[in-house]
Structures are given as structure tokens and as C-alpha cells.
Tab-separated table of C-alpha atoms and ligand atoms in Angstrom:
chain	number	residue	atom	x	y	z
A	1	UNK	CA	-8.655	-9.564	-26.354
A	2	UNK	CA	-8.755	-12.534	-24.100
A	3	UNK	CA	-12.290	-13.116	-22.463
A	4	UNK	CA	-12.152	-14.274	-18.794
A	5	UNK	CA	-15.202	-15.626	-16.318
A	6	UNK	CA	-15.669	-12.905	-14.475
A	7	UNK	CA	-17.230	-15.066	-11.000
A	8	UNK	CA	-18.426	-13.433	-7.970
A	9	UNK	CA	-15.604	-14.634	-6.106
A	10	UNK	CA	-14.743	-14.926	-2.299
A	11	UNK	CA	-12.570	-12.207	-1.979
A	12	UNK	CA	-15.378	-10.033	-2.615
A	13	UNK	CA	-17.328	-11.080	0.028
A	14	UNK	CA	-15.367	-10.245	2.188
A	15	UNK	CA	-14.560	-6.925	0.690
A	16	UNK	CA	-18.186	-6.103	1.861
A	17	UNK	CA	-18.093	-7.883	5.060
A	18	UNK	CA	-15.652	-6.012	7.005
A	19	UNK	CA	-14.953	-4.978	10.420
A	20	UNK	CA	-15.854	-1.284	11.092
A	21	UNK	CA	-17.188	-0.853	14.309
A	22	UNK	CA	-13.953	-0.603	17.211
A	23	UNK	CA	-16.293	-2.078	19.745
A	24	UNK	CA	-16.700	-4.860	17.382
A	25	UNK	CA	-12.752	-5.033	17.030
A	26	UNK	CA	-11.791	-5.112	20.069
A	27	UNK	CA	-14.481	-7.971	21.115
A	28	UNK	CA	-12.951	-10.047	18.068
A	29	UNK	CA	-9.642	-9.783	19.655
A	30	UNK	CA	-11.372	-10.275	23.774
A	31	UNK	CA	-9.894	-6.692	24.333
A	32	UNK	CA	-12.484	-5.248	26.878
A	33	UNK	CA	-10.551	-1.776	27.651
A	34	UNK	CA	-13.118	1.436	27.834
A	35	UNK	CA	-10.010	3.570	27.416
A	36	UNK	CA	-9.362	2.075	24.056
A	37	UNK	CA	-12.718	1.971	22.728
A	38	UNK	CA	-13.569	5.584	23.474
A	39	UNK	CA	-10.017	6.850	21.437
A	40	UNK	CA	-11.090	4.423	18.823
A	41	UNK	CA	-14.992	6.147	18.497
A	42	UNK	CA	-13.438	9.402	18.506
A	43	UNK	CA	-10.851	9.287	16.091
A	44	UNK	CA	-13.069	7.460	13.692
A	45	UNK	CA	-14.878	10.037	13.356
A	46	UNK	CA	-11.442	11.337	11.390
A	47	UNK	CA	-10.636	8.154	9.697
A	48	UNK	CA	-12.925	5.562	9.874
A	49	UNK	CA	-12.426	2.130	11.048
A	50	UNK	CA	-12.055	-0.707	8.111
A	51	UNK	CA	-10.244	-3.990	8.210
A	52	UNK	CA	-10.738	-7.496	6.925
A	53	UNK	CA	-11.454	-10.069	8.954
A	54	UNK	CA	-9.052	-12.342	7.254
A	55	UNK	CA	-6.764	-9.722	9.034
A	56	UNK	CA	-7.853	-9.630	12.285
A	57	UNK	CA	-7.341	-13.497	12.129
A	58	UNK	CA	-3.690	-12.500	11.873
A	59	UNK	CA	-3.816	-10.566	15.472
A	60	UNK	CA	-3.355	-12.327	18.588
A	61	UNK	CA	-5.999	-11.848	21.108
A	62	UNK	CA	-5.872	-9.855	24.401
A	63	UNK	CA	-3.065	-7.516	23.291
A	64	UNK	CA	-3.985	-4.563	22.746
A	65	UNK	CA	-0.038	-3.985	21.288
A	66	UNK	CA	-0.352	-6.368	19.131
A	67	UNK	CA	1.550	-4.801	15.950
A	68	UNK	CA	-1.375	-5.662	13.555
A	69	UNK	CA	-4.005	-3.925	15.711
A	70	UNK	CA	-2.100	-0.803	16.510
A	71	UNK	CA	-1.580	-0.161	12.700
A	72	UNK	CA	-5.412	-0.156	12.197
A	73	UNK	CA	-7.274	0.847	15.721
A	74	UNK	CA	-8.334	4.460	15.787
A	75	UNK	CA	-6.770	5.947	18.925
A	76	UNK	CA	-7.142	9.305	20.902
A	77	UNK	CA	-3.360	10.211	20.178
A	78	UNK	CA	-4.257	10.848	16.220
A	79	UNK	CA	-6.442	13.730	17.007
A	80	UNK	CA	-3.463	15.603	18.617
A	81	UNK	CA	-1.859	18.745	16.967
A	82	UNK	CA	1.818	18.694	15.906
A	83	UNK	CA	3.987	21.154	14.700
A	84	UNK	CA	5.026	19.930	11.333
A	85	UNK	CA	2.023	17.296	10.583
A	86	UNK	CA	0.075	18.398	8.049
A	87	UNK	CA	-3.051	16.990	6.033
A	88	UNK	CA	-1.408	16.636	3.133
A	89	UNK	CA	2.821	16.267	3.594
A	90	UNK	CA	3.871	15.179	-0.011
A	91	UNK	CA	1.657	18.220	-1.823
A	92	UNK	CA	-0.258	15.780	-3.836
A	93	UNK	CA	-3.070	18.323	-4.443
A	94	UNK	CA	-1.042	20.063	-6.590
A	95	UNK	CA	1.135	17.565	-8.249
A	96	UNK	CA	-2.596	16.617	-9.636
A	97	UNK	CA	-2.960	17.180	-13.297
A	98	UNK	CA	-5.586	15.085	-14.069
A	99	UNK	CA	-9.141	13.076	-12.610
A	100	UNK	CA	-6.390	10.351	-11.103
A	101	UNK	CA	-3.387	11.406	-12.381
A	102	UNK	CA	-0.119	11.536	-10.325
A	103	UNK	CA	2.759	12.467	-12.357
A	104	UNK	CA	5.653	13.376	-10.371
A	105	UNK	CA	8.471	11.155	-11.402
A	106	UNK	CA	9.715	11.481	-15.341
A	107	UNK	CA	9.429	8.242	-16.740
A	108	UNK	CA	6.234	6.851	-14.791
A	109	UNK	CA	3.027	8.015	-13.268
A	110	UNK	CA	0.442	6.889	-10.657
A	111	UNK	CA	-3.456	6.208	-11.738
A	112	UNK	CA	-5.481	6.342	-8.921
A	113	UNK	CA	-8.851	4.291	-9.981
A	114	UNK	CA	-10.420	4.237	-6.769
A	115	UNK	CA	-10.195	5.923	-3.339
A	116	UNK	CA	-11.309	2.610	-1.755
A	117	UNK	CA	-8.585	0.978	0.623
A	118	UNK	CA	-9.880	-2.820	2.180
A	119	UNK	CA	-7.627	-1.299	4.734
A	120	UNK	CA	-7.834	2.007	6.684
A	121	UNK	CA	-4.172	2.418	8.021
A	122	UNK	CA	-3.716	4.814	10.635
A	123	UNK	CA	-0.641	6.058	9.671
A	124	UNK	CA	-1.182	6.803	6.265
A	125	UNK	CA	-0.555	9.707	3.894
A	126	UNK	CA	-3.288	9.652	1.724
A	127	UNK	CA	-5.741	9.881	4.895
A	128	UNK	CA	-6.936	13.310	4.136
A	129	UNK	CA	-6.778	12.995	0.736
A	130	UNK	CA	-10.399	13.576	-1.010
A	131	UNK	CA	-10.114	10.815	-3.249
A	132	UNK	CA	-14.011	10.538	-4.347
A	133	UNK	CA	-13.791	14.031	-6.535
A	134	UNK	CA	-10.499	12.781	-8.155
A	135	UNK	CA	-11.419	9.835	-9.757
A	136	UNK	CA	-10.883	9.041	-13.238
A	137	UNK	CA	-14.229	8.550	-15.068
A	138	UNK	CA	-14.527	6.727	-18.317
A	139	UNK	CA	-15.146	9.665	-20.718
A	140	UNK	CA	-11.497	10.710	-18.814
A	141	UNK	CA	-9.733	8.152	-20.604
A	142	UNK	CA	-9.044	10.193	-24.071
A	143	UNK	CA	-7.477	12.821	-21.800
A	144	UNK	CA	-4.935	10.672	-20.150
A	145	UNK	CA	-4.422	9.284	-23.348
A	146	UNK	CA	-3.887	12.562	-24.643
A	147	UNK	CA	-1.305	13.174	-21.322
A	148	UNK	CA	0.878	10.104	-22.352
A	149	UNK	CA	1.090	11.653	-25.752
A	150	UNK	CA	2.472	14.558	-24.361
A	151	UNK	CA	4.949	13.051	-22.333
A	152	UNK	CA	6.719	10.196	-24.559
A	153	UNK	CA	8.988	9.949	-21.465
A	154	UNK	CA	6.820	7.895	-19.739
A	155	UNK	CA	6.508	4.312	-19.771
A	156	UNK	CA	5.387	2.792	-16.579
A	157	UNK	CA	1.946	3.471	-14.786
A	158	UNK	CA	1.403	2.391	-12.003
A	159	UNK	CA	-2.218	1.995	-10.685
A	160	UNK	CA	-2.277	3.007	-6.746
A	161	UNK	CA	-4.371	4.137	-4.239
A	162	UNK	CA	-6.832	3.750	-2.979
A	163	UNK	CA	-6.389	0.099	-3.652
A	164	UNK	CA	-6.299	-0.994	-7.449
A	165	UNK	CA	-7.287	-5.005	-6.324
A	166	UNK	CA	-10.829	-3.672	-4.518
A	167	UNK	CA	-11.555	-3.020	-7.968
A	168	UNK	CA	-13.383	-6.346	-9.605
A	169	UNK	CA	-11.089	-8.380	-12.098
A	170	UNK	CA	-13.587	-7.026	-14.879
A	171	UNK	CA	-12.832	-3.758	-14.593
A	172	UNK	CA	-9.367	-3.964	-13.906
A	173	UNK	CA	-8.546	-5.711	-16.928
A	174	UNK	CA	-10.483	-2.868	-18.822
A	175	UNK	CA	-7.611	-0.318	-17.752
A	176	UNK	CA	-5.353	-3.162	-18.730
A	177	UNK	CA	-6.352	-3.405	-21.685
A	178	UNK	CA	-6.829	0.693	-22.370
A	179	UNK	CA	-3.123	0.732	-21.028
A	180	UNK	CA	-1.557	-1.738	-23.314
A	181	UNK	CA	-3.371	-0.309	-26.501
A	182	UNK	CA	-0.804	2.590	-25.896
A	183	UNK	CA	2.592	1.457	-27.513
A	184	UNK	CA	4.957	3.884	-25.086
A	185	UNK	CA	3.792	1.730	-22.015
A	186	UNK	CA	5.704	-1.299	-21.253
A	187	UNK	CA	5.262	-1.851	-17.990
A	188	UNK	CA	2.404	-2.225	-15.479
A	189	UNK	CA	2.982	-1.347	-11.642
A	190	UNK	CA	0.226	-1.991	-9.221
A	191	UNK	CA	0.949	-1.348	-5.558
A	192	UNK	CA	-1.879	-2.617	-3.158
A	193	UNK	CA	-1.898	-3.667	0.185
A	194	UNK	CA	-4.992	-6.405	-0.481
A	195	UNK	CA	-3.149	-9.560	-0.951
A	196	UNK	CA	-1.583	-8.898	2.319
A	197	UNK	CA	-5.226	-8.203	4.207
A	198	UNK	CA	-7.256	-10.521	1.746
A	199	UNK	CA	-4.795	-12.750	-0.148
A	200	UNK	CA	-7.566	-14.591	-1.948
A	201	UNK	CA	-7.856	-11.440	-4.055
A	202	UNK	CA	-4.606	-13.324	-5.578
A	203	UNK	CA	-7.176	-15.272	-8.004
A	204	UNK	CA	-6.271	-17.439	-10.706
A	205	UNK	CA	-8.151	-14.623	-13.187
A	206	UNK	CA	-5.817	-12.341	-11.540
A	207	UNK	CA	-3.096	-13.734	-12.377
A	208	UNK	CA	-4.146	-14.955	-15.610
A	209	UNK	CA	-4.980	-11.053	-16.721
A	210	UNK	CA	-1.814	-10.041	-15.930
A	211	UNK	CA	0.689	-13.323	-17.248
A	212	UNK	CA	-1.726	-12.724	-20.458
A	213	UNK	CA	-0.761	-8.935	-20.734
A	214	UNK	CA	2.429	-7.969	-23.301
A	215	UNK	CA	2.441	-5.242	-20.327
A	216	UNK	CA	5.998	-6.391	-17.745
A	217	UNK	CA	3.628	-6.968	-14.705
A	218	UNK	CA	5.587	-5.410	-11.146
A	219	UNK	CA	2.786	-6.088	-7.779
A	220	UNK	CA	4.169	-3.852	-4.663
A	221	UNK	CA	2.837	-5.178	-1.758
A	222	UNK	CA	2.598	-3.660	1.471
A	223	UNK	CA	3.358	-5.719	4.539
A	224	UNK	CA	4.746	-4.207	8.237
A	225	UNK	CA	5.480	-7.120	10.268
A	226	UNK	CA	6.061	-10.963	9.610
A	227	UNK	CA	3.235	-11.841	11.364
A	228	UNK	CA	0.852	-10.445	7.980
A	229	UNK	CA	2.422	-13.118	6.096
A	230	UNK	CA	1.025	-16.416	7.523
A	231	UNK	CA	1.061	-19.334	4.683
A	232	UNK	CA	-1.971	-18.709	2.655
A	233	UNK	CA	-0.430	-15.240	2.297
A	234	UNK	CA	2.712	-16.206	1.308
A	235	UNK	CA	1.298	-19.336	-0.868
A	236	UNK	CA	-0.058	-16.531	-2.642
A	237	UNK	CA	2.420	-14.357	-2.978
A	238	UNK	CA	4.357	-17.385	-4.403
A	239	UNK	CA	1.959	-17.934	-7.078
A	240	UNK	CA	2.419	-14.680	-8.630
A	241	UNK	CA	6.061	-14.957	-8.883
A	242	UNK	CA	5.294	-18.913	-10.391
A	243	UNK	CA	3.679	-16.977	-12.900
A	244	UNK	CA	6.594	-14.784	-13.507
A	245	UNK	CA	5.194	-11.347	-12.142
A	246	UNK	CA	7.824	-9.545	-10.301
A	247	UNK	CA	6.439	-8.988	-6.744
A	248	UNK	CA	8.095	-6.224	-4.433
A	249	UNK	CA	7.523	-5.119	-1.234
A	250	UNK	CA	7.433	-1.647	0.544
A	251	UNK	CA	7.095	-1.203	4.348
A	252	UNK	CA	6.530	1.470	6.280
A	253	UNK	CA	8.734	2.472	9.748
A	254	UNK	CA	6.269	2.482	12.932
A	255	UNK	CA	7.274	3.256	16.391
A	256	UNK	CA	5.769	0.270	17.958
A	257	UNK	CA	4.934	-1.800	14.976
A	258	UNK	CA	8.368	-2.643	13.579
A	259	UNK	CA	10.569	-0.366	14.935
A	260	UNK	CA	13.222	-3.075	15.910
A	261	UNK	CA	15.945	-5.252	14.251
A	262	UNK	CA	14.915	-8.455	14.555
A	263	UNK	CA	11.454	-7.589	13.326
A	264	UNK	CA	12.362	-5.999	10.680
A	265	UNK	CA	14.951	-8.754	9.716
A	266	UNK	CA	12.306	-11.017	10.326
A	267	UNK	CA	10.415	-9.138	7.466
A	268	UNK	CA	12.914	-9.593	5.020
A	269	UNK	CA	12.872	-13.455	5.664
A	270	UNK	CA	9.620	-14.051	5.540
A	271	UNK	CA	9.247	-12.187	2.530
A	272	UNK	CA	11.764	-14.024	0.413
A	273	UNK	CA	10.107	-16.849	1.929
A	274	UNK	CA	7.586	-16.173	-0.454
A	275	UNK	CA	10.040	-15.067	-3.233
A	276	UNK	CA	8.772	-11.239	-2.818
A	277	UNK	CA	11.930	-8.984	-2.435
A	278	UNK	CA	12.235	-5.921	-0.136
A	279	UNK	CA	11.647	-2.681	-1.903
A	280	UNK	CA	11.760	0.393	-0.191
A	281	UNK	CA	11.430	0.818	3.484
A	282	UNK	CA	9.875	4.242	4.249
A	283	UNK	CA	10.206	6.698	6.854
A	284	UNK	CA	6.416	7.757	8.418
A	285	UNK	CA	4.960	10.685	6.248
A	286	UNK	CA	4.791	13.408	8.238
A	287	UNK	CA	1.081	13.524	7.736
A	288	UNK	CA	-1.574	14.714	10.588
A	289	UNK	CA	-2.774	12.305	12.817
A	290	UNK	CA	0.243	10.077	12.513
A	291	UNK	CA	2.719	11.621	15.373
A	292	UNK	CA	2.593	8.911	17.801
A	293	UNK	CA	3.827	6.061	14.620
A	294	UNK	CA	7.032	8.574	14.417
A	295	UNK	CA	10.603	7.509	14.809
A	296	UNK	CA	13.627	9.795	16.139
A	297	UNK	CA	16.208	10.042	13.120
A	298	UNK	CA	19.139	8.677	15.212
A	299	UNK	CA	17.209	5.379	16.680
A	300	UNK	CA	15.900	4.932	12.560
A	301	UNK	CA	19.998	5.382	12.028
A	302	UNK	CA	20.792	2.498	14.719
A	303	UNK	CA	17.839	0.287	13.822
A	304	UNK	CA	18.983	0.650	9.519
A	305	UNK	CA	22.906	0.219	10.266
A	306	UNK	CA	21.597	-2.847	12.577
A	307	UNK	CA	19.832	-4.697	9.817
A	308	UNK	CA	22.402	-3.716	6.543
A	309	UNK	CA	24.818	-5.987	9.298
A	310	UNK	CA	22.411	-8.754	9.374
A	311	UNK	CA	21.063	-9.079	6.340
A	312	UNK	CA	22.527	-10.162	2.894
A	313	UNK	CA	22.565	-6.804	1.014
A	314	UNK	CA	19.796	-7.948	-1.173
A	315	UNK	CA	17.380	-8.739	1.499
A	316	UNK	CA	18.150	-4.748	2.586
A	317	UNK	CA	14.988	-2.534	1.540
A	318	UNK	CA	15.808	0.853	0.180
A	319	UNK	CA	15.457	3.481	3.299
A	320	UNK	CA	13.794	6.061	1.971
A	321	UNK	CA	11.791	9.827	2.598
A	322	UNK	CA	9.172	11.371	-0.134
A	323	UNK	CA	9.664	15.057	-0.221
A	324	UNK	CA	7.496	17.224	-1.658
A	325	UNK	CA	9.121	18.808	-4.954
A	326	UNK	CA	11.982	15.553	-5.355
A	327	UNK	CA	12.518	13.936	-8.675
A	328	UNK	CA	12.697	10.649	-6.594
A	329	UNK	CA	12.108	9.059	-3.126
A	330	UNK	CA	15.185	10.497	-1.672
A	331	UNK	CA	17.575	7.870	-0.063
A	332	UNK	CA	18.760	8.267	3.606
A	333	UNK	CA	21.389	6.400	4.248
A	334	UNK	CA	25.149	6.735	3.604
A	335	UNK	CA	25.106	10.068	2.364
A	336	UNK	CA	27.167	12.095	5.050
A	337	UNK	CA	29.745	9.742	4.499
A	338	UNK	CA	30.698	10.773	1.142
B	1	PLP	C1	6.324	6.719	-5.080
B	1	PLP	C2	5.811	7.268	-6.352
B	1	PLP	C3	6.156	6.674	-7.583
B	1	PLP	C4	7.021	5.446	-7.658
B	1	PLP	O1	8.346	5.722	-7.382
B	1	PLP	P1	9.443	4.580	-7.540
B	1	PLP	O2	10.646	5.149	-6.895
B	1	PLP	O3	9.588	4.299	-8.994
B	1	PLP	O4	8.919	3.382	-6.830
B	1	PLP	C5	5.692	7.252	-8.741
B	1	PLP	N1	4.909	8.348	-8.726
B	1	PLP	C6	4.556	8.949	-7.564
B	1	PLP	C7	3.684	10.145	-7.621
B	1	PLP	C8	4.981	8.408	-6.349
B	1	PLP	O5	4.603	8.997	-5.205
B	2	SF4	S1	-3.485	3.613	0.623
B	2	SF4	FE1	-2.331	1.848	1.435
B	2	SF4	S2	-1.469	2.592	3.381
B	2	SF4	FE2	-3.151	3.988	2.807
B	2	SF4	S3	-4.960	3.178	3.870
B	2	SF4	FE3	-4.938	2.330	1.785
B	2	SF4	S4	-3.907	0.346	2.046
B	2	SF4	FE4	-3.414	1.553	3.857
């Protein structure tokens, strides 16, 4: 067992300082609009407000487009009713088998440690999803333990969300550890959108934990738009892959956000910039709330054929769709044409 200093670090700080209040959002960013600020109070109410100020130092000021802002802003158009948006799209609730567990996909699973995001994204799936009475507690562990017994098959868990890295490095080596004590593991998958919004979560003891593990260490970022990535980010991002931990990333479509070529090439440049490939690009969860971040299927058809012609095929994320009930994120693109 290798012993680490576990410091109050910097990242933490500003884990507890963060922006929740729209009025005070909008000031930060010299937007003065009433009509934005009363959408914002009101859908709060929903979903609240939560963003790092190390994030809102990414936004440009007085543009209330910006494609940072709109994928964190509360606005009126989220407490609309859609046909077809529902409060929970991908039937987690049932796929639920255990305090945290996730186990949907044969060979790996998803731990959910916390239902804390340093983020609140407004488009995302797992905004209704009550996280605080499906936590795994310590007396849990035995159980899961128990679980991977049961299924030999699997050999990759991945800790999700919530956010894994708003947990302290203390803690988060503790599952570490628990999770290499079990032989049939051999790889560790965290996907966390933190070093994007706080990239000094990317500590040394961080890294250390994880280049120390006999665990195959994969981090899945989450980044939108080039403009997340500014060099601190991506100095970070570097660092992990110095260390030899395989960094991916997986992006979400938003009408708005990045719902163009050259942004979305821009992504992919910026990313491997920073050595961090393109994982899966994913098309918007049809989840309540999120109607106005949707995409028409033939203008996401146009924008994906647009960027496999500009991009070298490996830059290319994987366009994908979760379904409810699907052994896998199910591919979209090229299938007609077999
Ligand atoms: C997305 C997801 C995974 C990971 O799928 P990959 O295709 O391996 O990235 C695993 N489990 C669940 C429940 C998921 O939703
Ligand atoms: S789970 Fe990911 S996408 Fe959802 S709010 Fe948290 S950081 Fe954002």
C-alpha cells in the first residue's frame, strides 16, 4: 500500500467556492439582461446553478451566446414540455442493481461514488437522477464485491457520475485500492468532467495514485468546445498522458454550442494538442429539460460527413446514441449504406 500526503490542496478550494447564484454569473461575465436572469432563477429551481470560476474565466464577457455559458446558464426554455423528453431517457433506475452500481454493458460496469458534479450541465442526462439515495456506502463494499464474483465477465469499472475527481485523493485511492484487491479487474475507467472545469484537480498525488496502481488507468474527459481547453488545461491533460494514463475524450452534440464543422474540428485539434484522443461524440439524451440543446438528424448527418472529410480518421470521435435496453452505445453512422 503506498502512503501519499494527503494536502488540502487548491483544487478544493475552489470546489467550495463556486458560482451559484445566475445574477452573480451573469455580472462575472458584464451580462446585464433581466430576460436572462429571470429564466436562469426559474429554472434553477429545477437544476441548480454550479460552475467553477476557473470556468467562467474561460467565457468571454458580454455574450450571452458564448458556448461555455449557454452549456451551464439555467434558461426559461428547460422548463418546457416535449413530447418524447423524459426524466430519465436511458432507464437507469432500473438498470440499478446495487447502492452505485450500473451494470449494463457485459464486460464493465459504472460505480457511481458520488452524485456531486463541480459542474451542473444543462443538458445532461443524469439531471433528474436522485443520486443522494444511491450511493454506495462503505459497509456496501462486500456486496459489490460479492457482484463481481458473480459476474467473472467483468473486468473494467469505471467510476462515473456524479464526478469521481470531487471526491478527495484520500478517498479515491481507498476505492482504488478496494478495486485492485479484486484479481478479475484490470482496468480502471474514470470519466469526469473536472479537469476540464478545474484542471488543478490534475495533482501530482493524482497522478501518482493512479501511475502507482497495477490497475491500466483510462481518464474520459468531457470537453464541448476548444475554447475549455486553454493551456493550463491542456498542460494538464498532457501530464497524465507523460505519465502513461490513457486519456480520452467524449463530447456531447449541442445546438448552439458545437453544432458546426469547424468547431467541432477545432475540438479534435485542440485535443490532440494535448495528446487526449476523441472518443465518442454523443447525440443529446433525450432527457427533459434539454429540447432546446437538440439537433435535427439530417443537419447531425451533414455536420458528421463534414468533419470524417476533414479530419484524419483518427482524430474522428465515435458518433454515437445510448438506448435504453442496447448491449452498447449504438453507432450512427454508415449503417444504411450496408
Ligand atoms: C456508457 C456506459 C459504459 C461505457 O461504455 P463504453 O462504450 O465502454 O465507453 C458502461 N456502462 C454504462 C452503464 C454506460 O452507460
Ligand atoms: S454528470 Fe457530467 S454532464 Fe452531468 S452535470 Fe455532471 S459533469 Fe455535467
Amino acid at each position: 500500500m503506498t502512503h501519499y500526503l494527503y494536502q488540502s490542496q487548491n483544487w478544493q478550494k475552489q470546489l467550495s467556492d463556486l458560482v451559484t447564484d445566475p445574477a452573480e454569473l451573469l455580472e462575472l461575465l458584464d451580462l446585464s439582461s433581466d430576460a436572462l436572469y429571470s429564466g436562469a432563477v426559474l429554472a434553477t429551481e429545477q437544476f441548480k446553478l454550479r460552475v467553477p470560476r476557473a470556468f467562467v474565466g474561460k467565457m468571454q464577457k458580454n455574450n450571452a451566446f458564448d458556448p461555455l455559458l449557454l452549456q451551464v446558464l439555467p434558461h426559461h426554455l428547460e422548463l418546457e414540455e416535449h413530447a418524447g423528453f423524459v426524466t430519465d431517457p436511458l432507464g437507469e433506475e432500473a438498470a440499478n442493481q446495487l447502492p452505485g452500481v450500473l451494470h449494463k454493458y457485459k464486460s464493465r460496469f459504472l460505480l457511481t461514488l458520488t452524485g456531486a458534479c463541480a459542474v451542473h450541465c444543462r443538458y445532461c442526462f443524469r439531471r433528474h437522477f436522485p443520486y443522494q439515495e444511491n450511493l454506495p456506502k462503505n459497509d456496501d463494499w462486500p456486496d459489490i464485491k460479492q457482484y463481481l464474483g458473480q459476474h467473472p465477465e467483468i473486468n473494467e469499472v469505471i467510476l462515473s457520475g456524479g464526478d469521481p475527481l470531487t471526491l478527495s485523493n484520500r478517498k479515491f485511492a481507498l476505492w482504488v485500492e478496494r478495486l485492485e484487491s479484486i484479481a478479475q479487474i484490470k482496468t480502471l475507467r474514470i470519466h469526469s468532467r473536472v479537469p476540464i472545469v478545474i484542471p488543478e484537480r490534475v495533482d501530482d498525488e493524482f497522478i501518482s495514485i493512479l501511475k502507482n496502481s497495477r490497475l491500466r488507468s483510462i481518464l474520459v474527459v468531457h470537453s464541448n468546445h476548444a475554447q475549455e481547453l486553454d493551456d493550463l488545461t491542456c498542460s494538464k491533460l498532457l501530464s497524465l498522458a507523460t505519465a502513461q494514463i490513457t486519456v480520452l475524450n467524449q463530447a456531447v452534440l449541442l445546438k448552439g454550442v458545437n453544432d458546426n464543422a469547424d468547431t467541432l474540428v477545432a475540438l479534435s485539434q485542440r485535443l490532440f494538442e494535448a495528446r487526449v484522443m476523441p472518443y465518442y461524440l454523443h447525440v443529446l439524451d433525450k432527457v427533459k429539460g434539454a429540447h432546446h440543446f437538440d439537433l435535427e438528424t439530417d443537419k447531425i448527418d451533414a455536420l458528421y460527413t463534414q468533419i470524417l472529410a476533414e479530419l484524419p480518421g483518427y482524430l474522428v470521435p465515435k458518433l454515437v446514441r445510448e438506448i435504453a435496453g442496447e448491449n452498447n452505445k449504438t453507432p450512427l453512422y454508415g449503417h444504411a449504406t450496408f
